[in-house]
mmCIF file of C-alpha atoms and ligand atoms in Angstrom:
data_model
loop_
_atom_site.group_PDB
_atom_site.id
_atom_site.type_symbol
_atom_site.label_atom_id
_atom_site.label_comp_id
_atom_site.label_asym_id
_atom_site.label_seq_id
_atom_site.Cartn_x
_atom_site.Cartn_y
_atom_site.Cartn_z
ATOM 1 C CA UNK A 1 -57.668 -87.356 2.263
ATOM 2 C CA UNK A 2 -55.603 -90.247 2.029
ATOM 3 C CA UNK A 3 -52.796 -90.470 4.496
ATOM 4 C CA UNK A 4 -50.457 -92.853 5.435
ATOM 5 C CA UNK A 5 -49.066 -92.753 9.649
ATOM 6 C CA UNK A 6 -45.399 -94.076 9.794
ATOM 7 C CA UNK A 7 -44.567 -96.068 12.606
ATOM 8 C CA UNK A 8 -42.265 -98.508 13.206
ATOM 9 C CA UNK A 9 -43.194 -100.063 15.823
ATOM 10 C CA UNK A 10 -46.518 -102.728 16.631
ATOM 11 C CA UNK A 11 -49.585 -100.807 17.932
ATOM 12 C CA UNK A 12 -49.629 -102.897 20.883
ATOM 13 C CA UNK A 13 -50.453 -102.142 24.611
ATOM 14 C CA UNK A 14 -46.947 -101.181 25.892
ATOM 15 C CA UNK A 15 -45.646 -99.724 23.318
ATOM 16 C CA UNK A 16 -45.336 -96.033 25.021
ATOM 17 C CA UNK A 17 -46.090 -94.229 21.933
ATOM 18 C CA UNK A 18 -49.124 -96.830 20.210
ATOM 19 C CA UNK A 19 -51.901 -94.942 22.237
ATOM 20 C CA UNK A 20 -51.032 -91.366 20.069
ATOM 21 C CA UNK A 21 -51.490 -93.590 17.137
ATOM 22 C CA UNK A 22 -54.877 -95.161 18.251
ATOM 23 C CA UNK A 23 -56.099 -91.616 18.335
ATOM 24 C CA UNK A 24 -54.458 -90.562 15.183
ATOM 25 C CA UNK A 25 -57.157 -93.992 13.711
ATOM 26 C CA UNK A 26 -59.689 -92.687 15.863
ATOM 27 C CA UNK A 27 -59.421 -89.083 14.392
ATOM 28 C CA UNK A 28 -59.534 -89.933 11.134
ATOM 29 C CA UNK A 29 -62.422 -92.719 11.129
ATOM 30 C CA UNK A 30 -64.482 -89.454 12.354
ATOM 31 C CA UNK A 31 -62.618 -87.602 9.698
ATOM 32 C CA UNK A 32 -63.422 -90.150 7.123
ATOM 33 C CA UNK A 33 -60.060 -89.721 5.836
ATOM 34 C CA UNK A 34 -58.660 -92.896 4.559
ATOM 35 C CA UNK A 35 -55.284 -93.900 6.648
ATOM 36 C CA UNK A 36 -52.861 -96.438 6.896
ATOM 37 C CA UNK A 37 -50.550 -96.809 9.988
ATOM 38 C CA UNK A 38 -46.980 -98.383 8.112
ATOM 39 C CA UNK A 39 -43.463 -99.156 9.103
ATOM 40 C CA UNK A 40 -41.017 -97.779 6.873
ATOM 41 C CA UNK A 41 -39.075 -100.826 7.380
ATOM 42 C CA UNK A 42 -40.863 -102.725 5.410
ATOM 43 C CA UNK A 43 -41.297 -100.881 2.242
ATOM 44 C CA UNK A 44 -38.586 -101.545 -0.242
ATOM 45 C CA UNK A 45 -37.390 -98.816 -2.032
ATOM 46 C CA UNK A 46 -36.848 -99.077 -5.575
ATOM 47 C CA UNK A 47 -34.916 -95.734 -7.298
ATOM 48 C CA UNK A 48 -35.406 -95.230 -11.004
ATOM 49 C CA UNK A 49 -35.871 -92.680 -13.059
ATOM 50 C CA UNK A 50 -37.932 -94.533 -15.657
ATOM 51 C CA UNK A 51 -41.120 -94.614 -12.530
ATOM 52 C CA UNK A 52 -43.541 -92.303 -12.016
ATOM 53 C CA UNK A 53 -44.297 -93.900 -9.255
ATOM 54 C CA UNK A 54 -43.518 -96.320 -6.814
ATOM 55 C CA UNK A 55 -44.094 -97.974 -3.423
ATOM 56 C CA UNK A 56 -43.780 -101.277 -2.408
ATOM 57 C CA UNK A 57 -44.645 -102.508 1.233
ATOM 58 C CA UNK A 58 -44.835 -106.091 2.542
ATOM 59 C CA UNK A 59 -44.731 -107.062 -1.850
ATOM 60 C CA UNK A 60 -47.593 -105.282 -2.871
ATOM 61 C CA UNK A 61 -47.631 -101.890 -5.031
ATOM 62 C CA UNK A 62 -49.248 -99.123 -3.266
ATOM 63 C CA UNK A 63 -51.304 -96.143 -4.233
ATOM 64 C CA UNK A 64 -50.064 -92.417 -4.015
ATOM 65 C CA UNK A 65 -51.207 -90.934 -1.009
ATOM 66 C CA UNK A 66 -51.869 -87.073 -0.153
ATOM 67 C CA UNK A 67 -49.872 -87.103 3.072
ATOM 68 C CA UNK A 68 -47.498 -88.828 5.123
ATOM 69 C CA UNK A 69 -46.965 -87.901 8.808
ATOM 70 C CA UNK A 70 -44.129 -89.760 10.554
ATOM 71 C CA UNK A 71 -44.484 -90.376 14.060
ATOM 72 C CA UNK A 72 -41.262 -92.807 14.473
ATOM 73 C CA UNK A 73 -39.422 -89.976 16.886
ATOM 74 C CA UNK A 74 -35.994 -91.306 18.257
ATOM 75 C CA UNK A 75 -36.531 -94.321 15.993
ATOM 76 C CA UNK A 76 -35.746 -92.293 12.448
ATOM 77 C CA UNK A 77 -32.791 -94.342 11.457
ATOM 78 C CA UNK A 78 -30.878 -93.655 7.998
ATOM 79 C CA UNK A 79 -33.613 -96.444 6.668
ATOM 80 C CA UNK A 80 -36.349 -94.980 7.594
ATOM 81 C CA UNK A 81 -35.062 -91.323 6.523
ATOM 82 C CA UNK A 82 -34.403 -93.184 3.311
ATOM 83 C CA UNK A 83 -38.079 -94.152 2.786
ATOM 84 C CA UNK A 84 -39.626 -90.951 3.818
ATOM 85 C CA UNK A 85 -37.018 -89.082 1.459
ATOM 86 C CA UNK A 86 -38.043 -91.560 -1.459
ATOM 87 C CA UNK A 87 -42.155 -90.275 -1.135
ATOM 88 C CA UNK A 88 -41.013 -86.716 -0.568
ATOM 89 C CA UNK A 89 -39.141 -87.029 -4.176
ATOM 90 C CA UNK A 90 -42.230 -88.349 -5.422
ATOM 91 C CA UNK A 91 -44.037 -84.909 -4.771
ATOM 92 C CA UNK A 92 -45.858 -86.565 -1.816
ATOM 93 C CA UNK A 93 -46.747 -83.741 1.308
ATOM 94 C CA UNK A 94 -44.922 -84.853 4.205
ATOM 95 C CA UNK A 95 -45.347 -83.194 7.926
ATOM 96 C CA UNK A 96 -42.155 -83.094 9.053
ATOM 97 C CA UNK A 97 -39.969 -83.480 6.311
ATOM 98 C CA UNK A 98 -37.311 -85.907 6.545
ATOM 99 C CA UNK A 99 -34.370 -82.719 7.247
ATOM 100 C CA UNK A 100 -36.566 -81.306 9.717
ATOM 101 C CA UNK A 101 -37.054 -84.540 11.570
ATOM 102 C CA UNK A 102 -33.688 -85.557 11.090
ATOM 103 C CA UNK A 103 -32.023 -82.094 12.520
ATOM 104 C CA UNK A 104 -34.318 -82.359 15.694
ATOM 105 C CA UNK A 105 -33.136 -85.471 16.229
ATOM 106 C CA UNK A 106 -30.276 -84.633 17.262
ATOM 107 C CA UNK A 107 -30.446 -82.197 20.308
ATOM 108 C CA UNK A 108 -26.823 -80.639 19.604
ATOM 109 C CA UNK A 109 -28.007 -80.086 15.903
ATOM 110 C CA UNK A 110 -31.317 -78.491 17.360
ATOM 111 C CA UNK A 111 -29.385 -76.239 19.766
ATOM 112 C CA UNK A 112 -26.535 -75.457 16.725
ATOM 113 C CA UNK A 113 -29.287 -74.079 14.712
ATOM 114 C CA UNK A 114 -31.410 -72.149 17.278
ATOM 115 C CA UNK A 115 -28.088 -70.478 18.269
ATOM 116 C CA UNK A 116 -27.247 -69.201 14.724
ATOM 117 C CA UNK A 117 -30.492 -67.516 14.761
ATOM 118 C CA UNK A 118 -29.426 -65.734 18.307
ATOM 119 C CA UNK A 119 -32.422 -67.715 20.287
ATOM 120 C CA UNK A 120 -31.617 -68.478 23.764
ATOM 121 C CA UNK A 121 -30.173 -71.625 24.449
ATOM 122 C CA UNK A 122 -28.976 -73.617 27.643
ATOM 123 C CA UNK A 123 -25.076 -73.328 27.294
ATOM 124 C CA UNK A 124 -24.202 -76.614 26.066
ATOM 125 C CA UNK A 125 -21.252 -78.505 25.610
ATOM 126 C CA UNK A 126 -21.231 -82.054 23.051
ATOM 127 C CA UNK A 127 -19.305 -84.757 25.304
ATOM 128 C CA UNK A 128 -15.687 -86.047 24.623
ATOM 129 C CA UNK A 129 -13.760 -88.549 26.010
ATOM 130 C CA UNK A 130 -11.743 -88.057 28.603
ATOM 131 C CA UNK A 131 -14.183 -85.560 29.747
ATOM 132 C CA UNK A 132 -12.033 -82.241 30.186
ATOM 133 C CA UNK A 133 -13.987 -81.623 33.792
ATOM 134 C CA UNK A 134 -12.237 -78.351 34.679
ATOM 135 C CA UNK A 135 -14.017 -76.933 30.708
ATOM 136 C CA UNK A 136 -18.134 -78.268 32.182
ATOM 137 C CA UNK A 137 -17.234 -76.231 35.641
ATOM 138 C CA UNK A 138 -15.412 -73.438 33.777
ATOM 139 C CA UNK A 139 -18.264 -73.054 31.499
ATOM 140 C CA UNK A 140 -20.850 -74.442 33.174
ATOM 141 C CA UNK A 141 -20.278 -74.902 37.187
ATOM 142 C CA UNK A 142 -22.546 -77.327 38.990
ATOM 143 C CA UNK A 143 -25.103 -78.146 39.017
ATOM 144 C CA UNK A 144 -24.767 -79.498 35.401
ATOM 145 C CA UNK A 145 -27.700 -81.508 33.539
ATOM 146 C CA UNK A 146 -26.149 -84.250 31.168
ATOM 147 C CA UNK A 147 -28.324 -85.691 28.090
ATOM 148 C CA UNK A 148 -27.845 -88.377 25.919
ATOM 149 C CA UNK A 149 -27.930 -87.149 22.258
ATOM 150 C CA UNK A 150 -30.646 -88.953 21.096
ATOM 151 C CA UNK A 151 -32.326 -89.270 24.068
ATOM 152 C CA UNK A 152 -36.216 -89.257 24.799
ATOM 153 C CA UNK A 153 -39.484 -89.380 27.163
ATOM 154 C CA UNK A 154 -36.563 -87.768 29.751
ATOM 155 C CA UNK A 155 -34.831 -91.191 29.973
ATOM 156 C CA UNK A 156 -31.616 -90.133 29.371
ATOM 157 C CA UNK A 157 -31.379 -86.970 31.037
ATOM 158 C CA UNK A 158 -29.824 -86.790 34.723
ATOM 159 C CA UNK A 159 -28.618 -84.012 37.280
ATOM 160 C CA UNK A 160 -24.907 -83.655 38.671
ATOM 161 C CA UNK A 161 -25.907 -81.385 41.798
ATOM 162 C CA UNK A 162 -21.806 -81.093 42.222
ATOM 163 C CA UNK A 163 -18.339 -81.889 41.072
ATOM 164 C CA UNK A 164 -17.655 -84.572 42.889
ATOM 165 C CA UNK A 165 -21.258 -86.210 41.325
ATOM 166 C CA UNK A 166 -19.807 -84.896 38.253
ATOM 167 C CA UNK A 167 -16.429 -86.408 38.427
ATOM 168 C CA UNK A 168 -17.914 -90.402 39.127
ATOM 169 C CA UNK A 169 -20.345 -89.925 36.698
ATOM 170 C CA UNK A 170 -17.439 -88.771 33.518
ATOM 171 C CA UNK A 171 -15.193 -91.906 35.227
ATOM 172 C CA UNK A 172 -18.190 -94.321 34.527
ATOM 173 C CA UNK A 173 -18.916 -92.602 31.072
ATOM 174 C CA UNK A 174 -15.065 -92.921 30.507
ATOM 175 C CA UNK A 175 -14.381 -96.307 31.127
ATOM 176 C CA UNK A 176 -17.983 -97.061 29.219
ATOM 177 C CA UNK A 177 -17.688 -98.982 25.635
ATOM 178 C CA UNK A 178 -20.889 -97.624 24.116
ATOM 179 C CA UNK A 179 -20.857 -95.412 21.513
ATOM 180 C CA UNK A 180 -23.471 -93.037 23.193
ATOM 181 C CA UNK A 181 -22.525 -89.790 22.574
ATOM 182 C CA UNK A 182 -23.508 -87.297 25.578
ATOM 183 C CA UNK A 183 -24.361 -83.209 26.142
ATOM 184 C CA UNK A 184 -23.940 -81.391 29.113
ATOM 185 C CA UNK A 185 -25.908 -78.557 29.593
ATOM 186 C CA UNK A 186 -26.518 -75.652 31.860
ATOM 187 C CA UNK A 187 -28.875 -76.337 34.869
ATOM 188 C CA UNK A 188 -31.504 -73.936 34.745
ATOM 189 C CA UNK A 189 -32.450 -73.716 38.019
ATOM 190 C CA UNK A 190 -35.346 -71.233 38.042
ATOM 191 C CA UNK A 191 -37.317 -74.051 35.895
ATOM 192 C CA UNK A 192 -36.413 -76.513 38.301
ATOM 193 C CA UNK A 193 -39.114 -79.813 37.632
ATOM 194 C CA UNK A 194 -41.395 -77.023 35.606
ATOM 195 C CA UNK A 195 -41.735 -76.384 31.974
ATOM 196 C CA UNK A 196 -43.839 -75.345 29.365
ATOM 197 C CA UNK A 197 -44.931 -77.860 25.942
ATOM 198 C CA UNK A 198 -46.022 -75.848 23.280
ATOM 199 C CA UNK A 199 -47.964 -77.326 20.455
ATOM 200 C CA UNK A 200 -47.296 -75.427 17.694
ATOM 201 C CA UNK A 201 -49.103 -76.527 13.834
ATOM 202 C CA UNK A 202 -48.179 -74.807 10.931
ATOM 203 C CA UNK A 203 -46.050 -72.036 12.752
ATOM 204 C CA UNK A 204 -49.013 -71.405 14.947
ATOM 205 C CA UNK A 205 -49.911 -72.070 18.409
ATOM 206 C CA UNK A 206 -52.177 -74.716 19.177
ATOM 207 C CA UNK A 207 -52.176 -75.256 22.636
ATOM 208 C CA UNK A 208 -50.129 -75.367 25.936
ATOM 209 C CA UNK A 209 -49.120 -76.404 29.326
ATOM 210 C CA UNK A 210 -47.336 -76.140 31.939
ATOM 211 C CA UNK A 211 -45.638 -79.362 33.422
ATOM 212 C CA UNK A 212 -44.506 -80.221 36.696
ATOM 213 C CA UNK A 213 -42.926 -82.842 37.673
ATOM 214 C CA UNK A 214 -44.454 -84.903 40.980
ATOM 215 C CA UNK A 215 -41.631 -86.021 42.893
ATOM 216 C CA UNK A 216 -39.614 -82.668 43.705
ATOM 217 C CA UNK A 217 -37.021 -84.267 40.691
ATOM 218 C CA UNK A 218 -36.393 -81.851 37.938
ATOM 219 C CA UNK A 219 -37.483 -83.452 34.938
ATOM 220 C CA UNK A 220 -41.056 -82.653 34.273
ATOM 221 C CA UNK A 221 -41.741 -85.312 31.313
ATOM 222 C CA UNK A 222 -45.873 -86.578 31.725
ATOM 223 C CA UNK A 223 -44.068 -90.008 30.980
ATOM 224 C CA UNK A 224 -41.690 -89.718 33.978
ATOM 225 C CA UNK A 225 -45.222 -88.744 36.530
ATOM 226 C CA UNK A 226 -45.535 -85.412 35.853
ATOM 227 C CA UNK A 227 -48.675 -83.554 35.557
ATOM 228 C CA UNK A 228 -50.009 -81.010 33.123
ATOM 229 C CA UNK A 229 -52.026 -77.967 33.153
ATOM 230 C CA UNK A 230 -53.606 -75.886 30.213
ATOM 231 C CA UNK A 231 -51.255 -73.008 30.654
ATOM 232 C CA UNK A 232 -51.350 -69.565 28.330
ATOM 233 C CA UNK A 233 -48.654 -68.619 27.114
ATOM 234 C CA UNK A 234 -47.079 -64.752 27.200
ATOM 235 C CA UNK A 235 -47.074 -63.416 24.060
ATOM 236 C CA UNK A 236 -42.878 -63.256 24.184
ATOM 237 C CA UNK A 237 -43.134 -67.527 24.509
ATOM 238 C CA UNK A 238 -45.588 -67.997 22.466
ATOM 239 C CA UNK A 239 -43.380 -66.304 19.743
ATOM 240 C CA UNK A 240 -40.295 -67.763 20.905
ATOM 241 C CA UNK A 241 -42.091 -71.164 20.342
ATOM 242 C CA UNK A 242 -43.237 -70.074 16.901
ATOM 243 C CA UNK A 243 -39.576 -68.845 16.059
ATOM 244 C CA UNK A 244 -38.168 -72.353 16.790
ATOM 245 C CA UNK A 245 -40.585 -74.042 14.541
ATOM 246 C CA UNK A 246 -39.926 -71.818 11.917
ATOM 247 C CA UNK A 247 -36.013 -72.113 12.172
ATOM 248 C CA UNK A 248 -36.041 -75.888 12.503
ATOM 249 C CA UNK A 249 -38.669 -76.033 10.055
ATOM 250 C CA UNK A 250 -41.120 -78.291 11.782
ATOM 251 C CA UNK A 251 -44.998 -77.943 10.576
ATOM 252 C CA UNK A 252 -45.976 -79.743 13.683
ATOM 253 C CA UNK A 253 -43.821 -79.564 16.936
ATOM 254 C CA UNK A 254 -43.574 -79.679 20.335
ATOM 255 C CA UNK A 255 -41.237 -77.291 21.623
ATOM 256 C CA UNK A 256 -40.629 -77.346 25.315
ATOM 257 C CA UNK A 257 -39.744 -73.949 27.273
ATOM 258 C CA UNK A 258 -37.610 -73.742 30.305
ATOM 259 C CA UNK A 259 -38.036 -70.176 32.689
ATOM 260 C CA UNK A 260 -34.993 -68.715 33.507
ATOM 261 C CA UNK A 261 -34.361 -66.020 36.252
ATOM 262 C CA UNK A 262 -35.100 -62.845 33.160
ATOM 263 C CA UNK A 263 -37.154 -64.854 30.067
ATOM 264 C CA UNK A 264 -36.692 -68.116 28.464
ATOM 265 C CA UNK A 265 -34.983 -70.963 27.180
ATOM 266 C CA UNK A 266 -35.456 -73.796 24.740
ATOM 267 C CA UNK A 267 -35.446 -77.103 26.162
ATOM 268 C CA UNK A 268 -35.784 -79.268 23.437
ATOM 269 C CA UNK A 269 -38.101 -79.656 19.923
ATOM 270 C CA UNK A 270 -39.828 -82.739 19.046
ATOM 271 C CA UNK A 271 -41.111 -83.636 15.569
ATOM 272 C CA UNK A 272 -43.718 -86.473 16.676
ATOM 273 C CA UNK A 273 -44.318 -85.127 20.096
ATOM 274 C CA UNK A 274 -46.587 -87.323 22.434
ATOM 275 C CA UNK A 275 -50.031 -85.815 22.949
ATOM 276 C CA UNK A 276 -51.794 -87.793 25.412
ATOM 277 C CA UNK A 277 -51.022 -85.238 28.450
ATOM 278 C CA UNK A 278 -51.769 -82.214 25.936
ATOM 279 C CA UNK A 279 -54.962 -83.458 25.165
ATOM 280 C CA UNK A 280 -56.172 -84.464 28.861
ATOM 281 C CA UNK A 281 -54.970 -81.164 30.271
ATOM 282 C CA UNK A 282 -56.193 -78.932 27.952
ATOM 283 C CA UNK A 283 -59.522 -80.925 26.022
ATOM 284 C CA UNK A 284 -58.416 -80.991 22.562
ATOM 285 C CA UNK A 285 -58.030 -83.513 19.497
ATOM 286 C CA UNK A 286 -54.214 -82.847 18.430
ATOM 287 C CA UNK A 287 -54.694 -85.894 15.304
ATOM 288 C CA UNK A 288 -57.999 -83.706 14.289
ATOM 289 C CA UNK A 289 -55.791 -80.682 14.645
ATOM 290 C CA UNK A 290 -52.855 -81.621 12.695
ATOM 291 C CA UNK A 291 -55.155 -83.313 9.493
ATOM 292 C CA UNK A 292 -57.334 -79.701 9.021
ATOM 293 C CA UNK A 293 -54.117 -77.494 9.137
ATOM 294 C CA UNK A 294 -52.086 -80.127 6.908
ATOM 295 C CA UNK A 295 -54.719 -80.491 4.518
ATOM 296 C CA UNK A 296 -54.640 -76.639 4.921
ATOM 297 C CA UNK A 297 -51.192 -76.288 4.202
ATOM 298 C CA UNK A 298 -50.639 -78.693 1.553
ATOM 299 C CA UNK A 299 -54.249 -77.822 -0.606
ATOM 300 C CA UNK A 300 -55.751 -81.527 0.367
ATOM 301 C CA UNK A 301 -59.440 -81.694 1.395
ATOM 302 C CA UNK A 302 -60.392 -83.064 4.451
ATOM 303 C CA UNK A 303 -64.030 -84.975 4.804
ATOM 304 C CA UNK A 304 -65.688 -83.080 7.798
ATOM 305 C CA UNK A 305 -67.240 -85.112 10.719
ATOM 306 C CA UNK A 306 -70.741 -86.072 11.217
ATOM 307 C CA UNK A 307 -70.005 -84.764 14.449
ATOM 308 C CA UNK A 308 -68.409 -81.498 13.326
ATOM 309 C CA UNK A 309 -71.071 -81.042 10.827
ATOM 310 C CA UNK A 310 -73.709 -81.254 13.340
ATOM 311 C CA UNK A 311 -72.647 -78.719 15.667
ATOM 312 C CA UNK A 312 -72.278 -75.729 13.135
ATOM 313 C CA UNK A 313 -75.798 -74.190 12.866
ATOM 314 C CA UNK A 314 -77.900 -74.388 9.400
ATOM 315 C CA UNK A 315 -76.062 -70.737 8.085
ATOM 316 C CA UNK A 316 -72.661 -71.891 8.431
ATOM 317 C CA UNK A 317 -73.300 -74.860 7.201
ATOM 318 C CA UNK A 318 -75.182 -73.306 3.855
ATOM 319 C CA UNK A 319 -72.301 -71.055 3.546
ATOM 320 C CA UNK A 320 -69.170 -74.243 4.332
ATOM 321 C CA UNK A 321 -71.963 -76.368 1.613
ATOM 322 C CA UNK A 322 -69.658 -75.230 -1.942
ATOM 323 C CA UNK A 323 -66.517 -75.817 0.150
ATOM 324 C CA UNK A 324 -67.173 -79.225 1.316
ATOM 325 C CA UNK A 325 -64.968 -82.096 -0.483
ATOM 326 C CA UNK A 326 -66.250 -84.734 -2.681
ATOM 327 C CA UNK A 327 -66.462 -88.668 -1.342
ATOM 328 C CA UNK A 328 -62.822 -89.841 -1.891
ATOM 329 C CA UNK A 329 -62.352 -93.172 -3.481
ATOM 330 C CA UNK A 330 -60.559 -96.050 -1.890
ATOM 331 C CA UNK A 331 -58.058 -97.037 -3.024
ATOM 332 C CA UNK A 332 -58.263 -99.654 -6.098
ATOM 333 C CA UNK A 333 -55.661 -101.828 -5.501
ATOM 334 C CA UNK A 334 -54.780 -104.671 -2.507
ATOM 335 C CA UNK A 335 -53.599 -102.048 0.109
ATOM 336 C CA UNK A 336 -52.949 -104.091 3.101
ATOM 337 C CA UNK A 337 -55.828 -103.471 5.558
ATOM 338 C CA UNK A 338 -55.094 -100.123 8.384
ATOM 339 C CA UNK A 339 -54.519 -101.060 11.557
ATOM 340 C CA UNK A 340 -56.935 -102.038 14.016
ATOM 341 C CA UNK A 341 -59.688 -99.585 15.106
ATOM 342 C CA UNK A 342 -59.482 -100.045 18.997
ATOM 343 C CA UNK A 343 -60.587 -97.325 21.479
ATOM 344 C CA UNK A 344 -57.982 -96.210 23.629
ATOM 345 C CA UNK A 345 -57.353 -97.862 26.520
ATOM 346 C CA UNK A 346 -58.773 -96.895 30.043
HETATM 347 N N1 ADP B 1 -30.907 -77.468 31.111
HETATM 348 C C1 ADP B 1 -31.926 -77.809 31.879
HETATM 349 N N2 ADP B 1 -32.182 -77.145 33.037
HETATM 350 C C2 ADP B 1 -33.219 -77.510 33.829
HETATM 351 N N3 ADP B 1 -34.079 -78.524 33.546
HETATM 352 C C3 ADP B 1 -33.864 -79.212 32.394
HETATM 353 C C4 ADP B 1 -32.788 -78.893 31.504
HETATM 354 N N4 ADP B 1 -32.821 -79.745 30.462
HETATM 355 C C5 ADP B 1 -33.863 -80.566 30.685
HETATM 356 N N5 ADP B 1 -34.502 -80.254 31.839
HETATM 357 C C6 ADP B 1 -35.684 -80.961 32.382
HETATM 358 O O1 ADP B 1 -35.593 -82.316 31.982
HETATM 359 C C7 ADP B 1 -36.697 -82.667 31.140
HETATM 360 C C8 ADP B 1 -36.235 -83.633 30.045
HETATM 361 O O2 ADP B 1 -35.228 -83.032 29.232
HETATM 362 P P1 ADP B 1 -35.280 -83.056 27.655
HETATM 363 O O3 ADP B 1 -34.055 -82.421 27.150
HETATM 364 O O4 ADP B 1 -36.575 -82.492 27.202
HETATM 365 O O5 ADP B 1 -35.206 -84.629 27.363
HETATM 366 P P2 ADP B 1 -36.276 -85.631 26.686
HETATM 367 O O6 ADP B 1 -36.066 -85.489 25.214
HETATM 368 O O7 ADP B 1 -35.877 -86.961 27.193
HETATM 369 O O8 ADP B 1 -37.649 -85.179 27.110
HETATM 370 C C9 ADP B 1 -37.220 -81.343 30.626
HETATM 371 O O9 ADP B 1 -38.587 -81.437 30.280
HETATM 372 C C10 ADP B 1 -36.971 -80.411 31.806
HETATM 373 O O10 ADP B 1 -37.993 -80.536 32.778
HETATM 374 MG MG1 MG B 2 -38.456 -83.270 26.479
#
């Protein structure tokens, strides 16, 4: 397989998301599948009809690949939508399309869609200025969680335990020149500081667990301090997490689960969701994951691992022998080389 990893971003230590990319190199050295970590910014993009094909990146022409997989998250601007649209025209597989990751960028967007298909929802209302207070307590009360749009890694999320909270916090918004645009949502207190992240690949679930957060605060994000446990899911969330990757059409996703008082409801969905907590609470390789069920998905053939290879005894390996995929090529041309093969950091 060859597969190229946007990012646009340096894979550099403090960059919060470069260790999920180290591991997407390190899965697919042992994959033997041939990858390139790029930023869409610097392709140029060059439309005409009279091309077959084309990409261009840092000057140089660039071979086809089999699969793209953005991981740029909050960071998909109209550029880099541009760029991932522009290979997806070209008949190259890419997990998650640009619509899919642009709709779940937005959290109102996300929440617009899963309520047209009658899944339950935090009652939410998109901010305007002046903020009609009497509206958030008539259809909210207090406490009321507010969210920035766009936000991520639970940064912009905060709790307004009461109206008075509530009322300083829409004067300071008010008077604010940003163009930020805000939620507020219903507090869902049963799920207070506790949730559940679902991986789900290819509408199926992959893994879970159930995150707490540390300090008695309500946000249970691994990158605020919170801790994970391998949790499995009822059959009723598993399917609710399945139904909200099907309806935002995500092929990988990390949908996060709230408990209310009778059921569920969606937090959020994420289209390059961070791993590293996943994979430490519940012992599996998410990049591994996500290459075998895309090449799956999209018909590409994944090189198995010595590793893998080795553990399968001598009949399933004479019977996996006429499936197994021929040596790919590198690529012929001056690709410019992948990104450094560290090991992630201690
Ligand atoms: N409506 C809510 N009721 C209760 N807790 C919530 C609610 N919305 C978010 N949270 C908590 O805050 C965390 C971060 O919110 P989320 O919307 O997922 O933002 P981010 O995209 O920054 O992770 C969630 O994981 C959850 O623990
Ligand atoms: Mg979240």
């Amino acid at each position: 397989m060859r597969c190229w990893l946007f990012f646009n971003r340096d894979v550099a230590p403090g960059v919060p998301e470069a260790p999920e990319i180290l591991r997407f190199i390190e899965a697919a050295e042992a994959l033997d599948i041939e990858l390139l970590v790029l930023k869409p910014s610097e392709f140029d993009l060059v439309v005409d009809s009279g091309h077959a094909w084309s990409a261009i990146y840092q000057g140089r022409e660039l071979k086809k690949p089999d699969l793209i997989i953005p991981r740029c998250g909050s960071e998909t601007t109209y550029f880099t939508l541009a760029v991932m649209r522009h290979f997806e025209h070209q008949g190259v597989a890419i997990a998650n399309s640009p619509a899919a990751i642009e709709s779940v960028a937005d959290k109102l967007h996300t929440l617009q869609v899963l309520a047209g298909a009658k899944l339950p929802i935090p009652k939410t209302i998109l901010g305007k200025f002046p903020i009609d207070v009497d509206l958030v307590e008539r259809e909210l009360g207090f406490p009321v969680v507010v969210k920035k749009l766009r936000g991520t890694r639970g940064a912009g999320v905060v709790l307004c335990e009461n109206r008075s909270q509530f009322d300083d916090l829409a004067n300071l918004l008010d008077g604010a020149t940003s163009n930020t645009d805000f939620l507020f949502q219903q507090y869902i207190k049963a799920s207070h500081g506790r949730d559940v992240r679902l991986l789900v690949i290819d509408w199926r679930v992959m893994a879970a667990m159930e995150r707490r957060a540390i300090d008695g605060g309500f946000k249970s994000n691994i990158s605020l301090g919170g801790s994970g446990k391998p949790f499995t899911p009822p059959k009723a969330m598993a399917d609710l997490a399945v139904s909200v990757a099907r309806q935002l059409n995500l092929d990988i996703a990390g949908i996060d689960i709230l408990f209310d008082q009778d059921g569920y409801k969606i937090c959020e969905a994420n289209s390059a969701p961070g791993f590293q907590g996943l994979e430490r609470a519940c012992g599996i390789n998410v990049p591994e994951l996500i290459f075998h069920a895309m090449g799956k998905k999209f018909g590409i053939p994944v090189r198995h691992s010595e590793r893998w290879e080795q553990a399968i005894d001598k009949a399933a390996r004479a019977l996996l022998k006429p499936m197994k995929a021929p040596k790919l090529e590198p690529a012929k041309e001056h690709a410019p080389a992948p990104a450094p093969r560290r090991r992630k950091p201690a």
